[in-house]
Coordinates of C-alpha atoms in Angstrom, one line a residue:
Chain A
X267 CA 2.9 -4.6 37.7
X268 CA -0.6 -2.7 38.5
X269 CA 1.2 0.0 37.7
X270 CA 2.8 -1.1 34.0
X271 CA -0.5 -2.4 33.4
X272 CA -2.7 1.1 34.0
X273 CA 0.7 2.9 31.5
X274 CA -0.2 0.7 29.2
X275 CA -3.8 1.1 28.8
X276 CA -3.1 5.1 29.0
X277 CA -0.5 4.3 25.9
X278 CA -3.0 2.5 24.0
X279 CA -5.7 5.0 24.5
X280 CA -3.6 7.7 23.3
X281 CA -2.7 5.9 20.4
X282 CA -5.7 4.3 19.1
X283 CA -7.4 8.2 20.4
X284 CA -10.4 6.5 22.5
X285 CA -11.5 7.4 25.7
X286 CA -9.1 5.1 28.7
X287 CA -12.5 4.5 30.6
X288 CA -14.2 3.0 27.7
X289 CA -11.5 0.4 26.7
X290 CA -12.9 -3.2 27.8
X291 CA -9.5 -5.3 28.6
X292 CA -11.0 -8.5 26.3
X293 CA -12.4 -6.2 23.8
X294 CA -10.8 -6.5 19.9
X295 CA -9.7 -2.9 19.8
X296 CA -9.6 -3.1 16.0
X297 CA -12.7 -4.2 15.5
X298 CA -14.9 -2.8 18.8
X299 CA -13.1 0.9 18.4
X300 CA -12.3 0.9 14.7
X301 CA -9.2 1.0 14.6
X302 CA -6.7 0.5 11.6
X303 CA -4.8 -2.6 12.7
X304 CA -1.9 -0.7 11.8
X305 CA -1.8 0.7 14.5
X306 CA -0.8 -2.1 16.4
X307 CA 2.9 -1.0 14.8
X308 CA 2.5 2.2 17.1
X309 CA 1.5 -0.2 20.2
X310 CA 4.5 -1.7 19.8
X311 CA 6.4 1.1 19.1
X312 CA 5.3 3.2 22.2
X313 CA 6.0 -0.2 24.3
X314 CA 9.4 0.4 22.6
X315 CA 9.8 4.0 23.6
X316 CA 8.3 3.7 27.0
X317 CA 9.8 0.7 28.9
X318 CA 12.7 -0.4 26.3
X319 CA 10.8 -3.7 24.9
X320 CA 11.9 -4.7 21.9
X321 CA 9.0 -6.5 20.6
X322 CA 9.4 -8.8 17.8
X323 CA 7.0 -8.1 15.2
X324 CA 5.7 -11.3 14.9
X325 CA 3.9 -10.9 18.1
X326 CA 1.7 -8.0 15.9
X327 CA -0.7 -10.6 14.5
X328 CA -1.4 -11.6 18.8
X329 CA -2.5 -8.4 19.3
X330 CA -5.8 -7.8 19.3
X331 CA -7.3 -6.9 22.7
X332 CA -5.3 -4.7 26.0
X333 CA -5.5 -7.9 27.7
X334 CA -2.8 -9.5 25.3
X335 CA -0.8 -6.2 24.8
X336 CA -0.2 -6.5 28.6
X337 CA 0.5 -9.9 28.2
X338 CA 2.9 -9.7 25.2
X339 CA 5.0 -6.7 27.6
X340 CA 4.9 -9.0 30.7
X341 CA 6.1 -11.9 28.8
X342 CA 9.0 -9.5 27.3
X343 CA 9.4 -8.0 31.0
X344 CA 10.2 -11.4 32.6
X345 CA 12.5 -12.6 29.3
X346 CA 14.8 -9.8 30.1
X347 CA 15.2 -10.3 33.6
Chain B
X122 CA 4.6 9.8 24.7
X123 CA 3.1 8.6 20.8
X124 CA 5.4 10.9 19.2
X125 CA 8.1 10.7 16.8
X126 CA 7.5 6.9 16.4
X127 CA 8.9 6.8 12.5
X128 CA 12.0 5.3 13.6
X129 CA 10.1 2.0 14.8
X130 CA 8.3 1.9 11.1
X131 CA 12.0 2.3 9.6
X132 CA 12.8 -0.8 11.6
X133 CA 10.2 -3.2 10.6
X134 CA 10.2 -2.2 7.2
X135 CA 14.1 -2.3 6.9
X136 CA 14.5 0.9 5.5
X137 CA 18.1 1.7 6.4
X138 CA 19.7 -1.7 5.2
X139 CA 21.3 -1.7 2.0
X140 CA 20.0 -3.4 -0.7
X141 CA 21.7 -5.2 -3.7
X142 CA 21.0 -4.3 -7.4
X143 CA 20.4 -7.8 -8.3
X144 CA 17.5 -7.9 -5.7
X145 CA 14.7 -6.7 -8.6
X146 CA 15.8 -9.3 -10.5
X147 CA 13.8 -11.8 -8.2
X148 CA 10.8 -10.3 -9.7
X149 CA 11.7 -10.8 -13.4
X150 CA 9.8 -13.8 -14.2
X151 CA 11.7 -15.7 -17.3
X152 CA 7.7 -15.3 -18.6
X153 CA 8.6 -11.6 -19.8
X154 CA 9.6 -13.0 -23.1
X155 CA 5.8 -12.8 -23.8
X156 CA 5.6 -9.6 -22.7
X157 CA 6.4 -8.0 -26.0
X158 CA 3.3 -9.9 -27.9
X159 CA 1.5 -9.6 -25.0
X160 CA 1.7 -5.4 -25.5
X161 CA 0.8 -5.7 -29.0
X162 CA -2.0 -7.4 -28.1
X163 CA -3.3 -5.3 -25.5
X164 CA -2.1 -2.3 -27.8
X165 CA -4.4 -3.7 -30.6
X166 CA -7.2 -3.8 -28.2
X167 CA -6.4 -0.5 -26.9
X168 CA -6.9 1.3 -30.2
X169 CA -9.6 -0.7 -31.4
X170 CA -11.9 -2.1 -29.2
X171 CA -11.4 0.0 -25.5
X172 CA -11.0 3.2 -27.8
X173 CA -8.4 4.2 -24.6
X174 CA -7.6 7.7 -24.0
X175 CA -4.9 8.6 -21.8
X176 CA -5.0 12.2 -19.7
X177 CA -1.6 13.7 -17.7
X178 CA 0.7 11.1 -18.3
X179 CA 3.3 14.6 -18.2
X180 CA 2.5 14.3 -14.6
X181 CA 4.5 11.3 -13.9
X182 CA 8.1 12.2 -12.4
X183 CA 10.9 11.5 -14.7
X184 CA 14.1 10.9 -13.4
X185 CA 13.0 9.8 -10.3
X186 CA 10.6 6.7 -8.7
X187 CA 7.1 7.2 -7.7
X188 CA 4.3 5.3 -6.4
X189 CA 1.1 5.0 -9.1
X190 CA -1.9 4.4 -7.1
X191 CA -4.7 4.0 -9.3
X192 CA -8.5 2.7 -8.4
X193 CA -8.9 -0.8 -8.6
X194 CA -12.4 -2.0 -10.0
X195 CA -11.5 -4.6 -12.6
X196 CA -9.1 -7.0 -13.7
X197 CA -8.2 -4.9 -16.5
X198 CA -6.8 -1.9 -14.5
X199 CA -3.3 -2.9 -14.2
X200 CA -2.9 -3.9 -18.0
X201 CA -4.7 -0.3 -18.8
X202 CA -2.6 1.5 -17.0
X203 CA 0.9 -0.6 -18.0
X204 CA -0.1 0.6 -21.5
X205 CA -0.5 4.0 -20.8
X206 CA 2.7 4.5 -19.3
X207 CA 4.7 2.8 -22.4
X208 CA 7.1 0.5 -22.7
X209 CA 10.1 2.3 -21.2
X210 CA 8.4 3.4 -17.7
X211 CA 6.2 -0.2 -17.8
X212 CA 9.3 -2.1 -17.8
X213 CA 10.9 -0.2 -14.5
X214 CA 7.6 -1.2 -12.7
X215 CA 6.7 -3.2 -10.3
X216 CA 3.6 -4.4 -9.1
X217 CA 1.4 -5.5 -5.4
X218 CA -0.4 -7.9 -6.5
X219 CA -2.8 -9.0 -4.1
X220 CA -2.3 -13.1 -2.9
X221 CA -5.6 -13.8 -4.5
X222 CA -4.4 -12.8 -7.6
X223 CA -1.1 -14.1 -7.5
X224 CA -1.8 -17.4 -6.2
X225 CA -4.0 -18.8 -8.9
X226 CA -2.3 -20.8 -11.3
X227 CA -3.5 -19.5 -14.7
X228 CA -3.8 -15.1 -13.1
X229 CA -0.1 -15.7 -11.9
X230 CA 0.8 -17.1 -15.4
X231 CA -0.8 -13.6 -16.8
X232 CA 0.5 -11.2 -14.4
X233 CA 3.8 -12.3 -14.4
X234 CA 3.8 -11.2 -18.7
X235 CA 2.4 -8.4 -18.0
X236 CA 4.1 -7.3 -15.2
X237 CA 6.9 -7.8 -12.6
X238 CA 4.9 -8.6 -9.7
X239 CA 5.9 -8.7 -5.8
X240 CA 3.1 -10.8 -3.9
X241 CA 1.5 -8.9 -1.3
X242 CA -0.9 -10.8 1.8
X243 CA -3.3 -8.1 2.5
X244 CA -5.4 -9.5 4.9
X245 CA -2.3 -11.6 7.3
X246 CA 0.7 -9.6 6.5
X247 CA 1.6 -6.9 4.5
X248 CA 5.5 -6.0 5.8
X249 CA 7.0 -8.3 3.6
X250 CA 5.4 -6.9 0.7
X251 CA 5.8 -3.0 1.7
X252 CA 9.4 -4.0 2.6
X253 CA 10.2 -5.2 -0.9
X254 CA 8.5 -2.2 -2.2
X255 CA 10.8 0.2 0.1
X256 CA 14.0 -2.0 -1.9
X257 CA 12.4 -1.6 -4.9
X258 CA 12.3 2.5 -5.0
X259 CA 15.4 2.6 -2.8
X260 CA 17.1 0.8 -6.4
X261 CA 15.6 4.3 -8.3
X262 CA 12.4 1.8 -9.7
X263 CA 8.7 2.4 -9.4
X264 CA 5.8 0.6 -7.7
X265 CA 2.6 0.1 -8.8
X266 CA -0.1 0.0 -5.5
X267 CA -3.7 -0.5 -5.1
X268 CA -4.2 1.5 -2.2
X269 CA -7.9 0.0 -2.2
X270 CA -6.7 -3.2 -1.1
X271 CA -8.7 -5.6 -3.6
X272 CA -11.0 -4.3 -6.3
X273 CA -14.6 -2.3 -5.3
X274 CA -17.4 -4.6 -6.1
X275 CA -19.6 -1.3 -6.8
X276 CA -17.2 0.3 -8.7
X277 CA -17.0 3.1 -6.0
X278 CA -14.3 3.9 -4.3
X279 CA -13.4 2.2 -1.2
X280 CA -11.3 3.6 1.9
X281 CA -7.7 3.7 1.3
X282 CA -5.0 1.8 3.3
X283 CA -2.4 3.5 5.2
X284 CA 0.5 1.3 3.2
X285 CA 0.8 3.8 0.5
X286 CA 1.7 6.2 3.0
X287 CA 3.8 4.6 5.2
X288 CA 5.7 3.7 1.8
X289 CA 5.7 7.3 0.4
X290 CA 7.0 8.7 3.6
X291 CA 9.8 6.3 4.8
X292 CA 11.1 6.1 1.1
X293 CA 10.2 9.8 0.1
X294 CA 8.9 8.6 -3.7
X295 CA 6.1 10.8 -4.4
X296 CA 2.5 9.2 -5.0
X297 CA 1.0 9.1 -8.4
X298 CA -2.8 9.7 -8.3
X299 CA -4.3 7.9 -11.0
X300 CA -8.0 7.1 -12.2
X301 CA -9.0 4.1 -14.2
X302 CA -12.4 4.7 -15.5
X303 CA -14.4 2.4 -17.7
X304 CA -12.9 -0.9 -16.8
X305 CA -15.9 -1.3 -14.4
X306 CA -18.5 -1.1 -17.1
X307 CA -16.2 -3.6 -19.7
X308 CA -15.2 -6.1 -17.0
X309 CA -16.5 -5.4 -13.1
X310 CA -15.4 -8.7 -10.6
X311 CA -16.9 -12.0 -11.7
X312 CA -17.2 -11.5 -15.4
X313 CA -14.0 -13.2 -17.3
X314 CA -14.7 -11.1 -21.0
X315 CA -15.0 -7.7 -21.3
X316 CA -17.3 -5.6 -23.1
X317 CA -16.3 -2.9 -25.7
X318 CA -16.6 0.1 -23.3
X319 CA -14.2 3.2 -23.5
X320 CA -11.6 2.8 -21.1
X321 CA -10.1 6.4 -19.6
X322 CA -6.7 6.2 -17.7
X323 CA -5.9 9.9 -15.5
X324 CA -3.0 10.6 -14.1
X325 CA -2.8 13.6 -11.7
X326 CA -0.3 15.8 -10.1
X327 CA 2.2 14.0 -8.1
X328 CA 1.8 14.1 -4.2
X329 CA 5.4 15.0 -3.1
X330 CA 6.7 14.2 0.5
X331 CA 8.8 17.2 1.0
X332 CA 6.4 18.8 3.2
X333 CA 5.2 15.6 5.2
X334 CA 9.2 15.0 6.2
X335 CA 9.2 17.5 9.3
X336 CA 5.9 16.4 10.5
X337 CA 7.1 12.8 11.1
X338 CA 9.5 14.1 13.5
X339 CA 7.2 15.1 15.7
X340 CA 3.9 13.4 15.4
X341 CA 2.8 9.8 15.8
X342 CA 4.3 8.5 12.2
X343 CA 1.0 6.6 11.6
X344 CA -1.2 10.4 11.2
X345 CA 1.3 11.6 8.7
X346 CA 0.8 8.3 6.6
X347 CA -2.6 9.0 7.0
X348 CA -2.8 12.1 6.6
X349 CA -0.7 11.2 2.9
X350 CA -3.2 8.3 2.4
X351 CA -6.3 10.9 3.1
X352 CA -4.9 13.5 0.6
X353 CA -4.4 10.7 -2.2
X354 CA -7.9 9.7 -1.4
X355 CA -9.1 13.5 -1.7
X356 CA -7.1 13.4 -5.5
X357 CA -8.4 10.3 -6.9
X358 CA -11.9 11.3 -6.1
X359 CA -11.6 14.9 -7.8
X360 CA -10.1 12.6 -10.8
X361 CA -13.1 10.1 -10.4
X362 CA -15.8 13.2 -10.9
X363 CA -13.6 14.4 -13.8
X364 CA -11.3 17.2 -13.0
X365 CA -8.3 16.3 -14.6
X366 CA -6.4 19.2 -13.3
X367 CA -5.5 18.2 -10.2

């Protein structure tokens, strides 16, 4: 799971273009970064791409910090297996 | 690993599914009865007391739907540029307007005359609005966006949302530039009459998608919308300062 975890926060950094060491897991990335919240569509798409989660899109509006992007991918994890 | 995500935007926005012809009529208030008077009213008021002049309205596609993204810094955009367009084009266009328009009693009565409106929820969720939109240009109809978001309390421009583009992209409509100028001075937020200013409405070239297309293939979908949203932004400033031939 340590490992998922660290992919993720790579995927999100490349995605929302900030530096991985400078993401703070409780931080609002939207608001503390800047980040169009739109963006949370590509967050959920690269979770998509990268371990096969199909997210539904009501879980957008819950994201808001790494900590529940991790969440929201371990929730879907255990669903499917 | 970011690339080539358009295919998750096409998902959520429903962009493949087919869509019925009666589906616009949802958005054809019985209220458009009015809507003739209502023109003549707003054409009398046009003429006489806005003095409205009207720049590159040859720049609008025919034959085709488009996006019209104009400004937003009164009240009195939308009806401005409804009149500009005529009756034909205003009649085969649909509107976002924004919940806290739509949701009061007597501005819902008015918009719904004046125009066929889809509600849109800027702040909590905007995919039901830009998936409606999508249908609406997929039927060959054309959308009318604020790509502000809500009007400019200044009456400067403020930063464009990525909707536009997402919507220009995934639907391949080309984006209308347009610049309402005047309706500031007349009627700016929180004042309910307007003043006799002149009113200028500027349409400029359209923003075609053609060369955006290939880029989605390979680069995270949300910098091409952007990078549409950004360009858009770039044209209705030139139109703002007054070069009209852009």
């Amino acid at each position: 799971m340590a490992e998922i975890e660290q992919e993720i926060k790579e995927m999100v950094a490349k995605i929302i273009k900030v530096d991985e060491r400078m993401i703070k897991p409780d931080a609002n990335i939207f608001i503390e970064y800047g980040v169009d919240s739109l963006l949370g569509v590509e967050i959920l798409a690269g979770l998509d791409k990268k371990f096969g989660l199909d997210i539904p899109e009501e879980k957008l509006k819950e994201i808001k910090t790494l900590n529940d992007i991790i969440r929201i991918a371990k929730e879907t994890i255990s669903k499917k297996a | 690993m970011s690339q080539g995500t358009f295919w998750y935007w096409r998902k959520l926005l429903r962009i493949d599914e087919p869509v019925s012809e009666e589906y616009l009529k949802e958005f054809k208030s019985p209220l458009v009865i009015f809507r003739p008077l209502f023109y003549l009213l707003v054409y009398i008021l046009c003429k006489l007391y806005f003095r409205v002049k009207v720049f590159g309205i040859e720049n609008i596609p025919k034959n085709q739907p488009y996006i019209l993204a104009p400004n937003h810094q009164s009240a009195l955009d939308q009806t401005m540029v409804s009149y500009a367009i005529g009756r034909k084009r205003r009649e085969d266009l649909y509107t976002l307007a924004t919940k806290l328009f739509y949701d009061r009693p007597v501005a819902n009565i008015f918009i719904k005359i004046a125009t066929n409106a889809l509600r849109i929820d800027t702040v909590e969720d905007f995919f039901p609005a830009l998936r409606a939109a999508a249908k609406v240009l997929k039927l060959k109809s054309s959308v009318y966006i604020n790509p502000e978001g809500t009007r400019s309390e200044t009456g400067q421009l403020l930063p464009f949302r990525v909707g536009v583009g997402v919507l220009a992209v995934e639907t391949g409509a080309p984006i209308v530039p347009v610049y309402v100028d005047g309706t500031f001075r007349s009627m700016p937020p929180g004042r309910y009459f307007p003043k006799p200013v002149q009113i200028t409405v500027t349409f400029g070239k359209p923003i075609y998608m053609d060369g955006y297309f290939k880029k989605k293939e390979n680069e995270m979908a949300y910098d091409v919308y952007k990078e549409v949203t950004d360009e858009l932004f770039k044209r209705v400033s030139l139109l703002k300062v007054g070069n009209k031939d852009i």
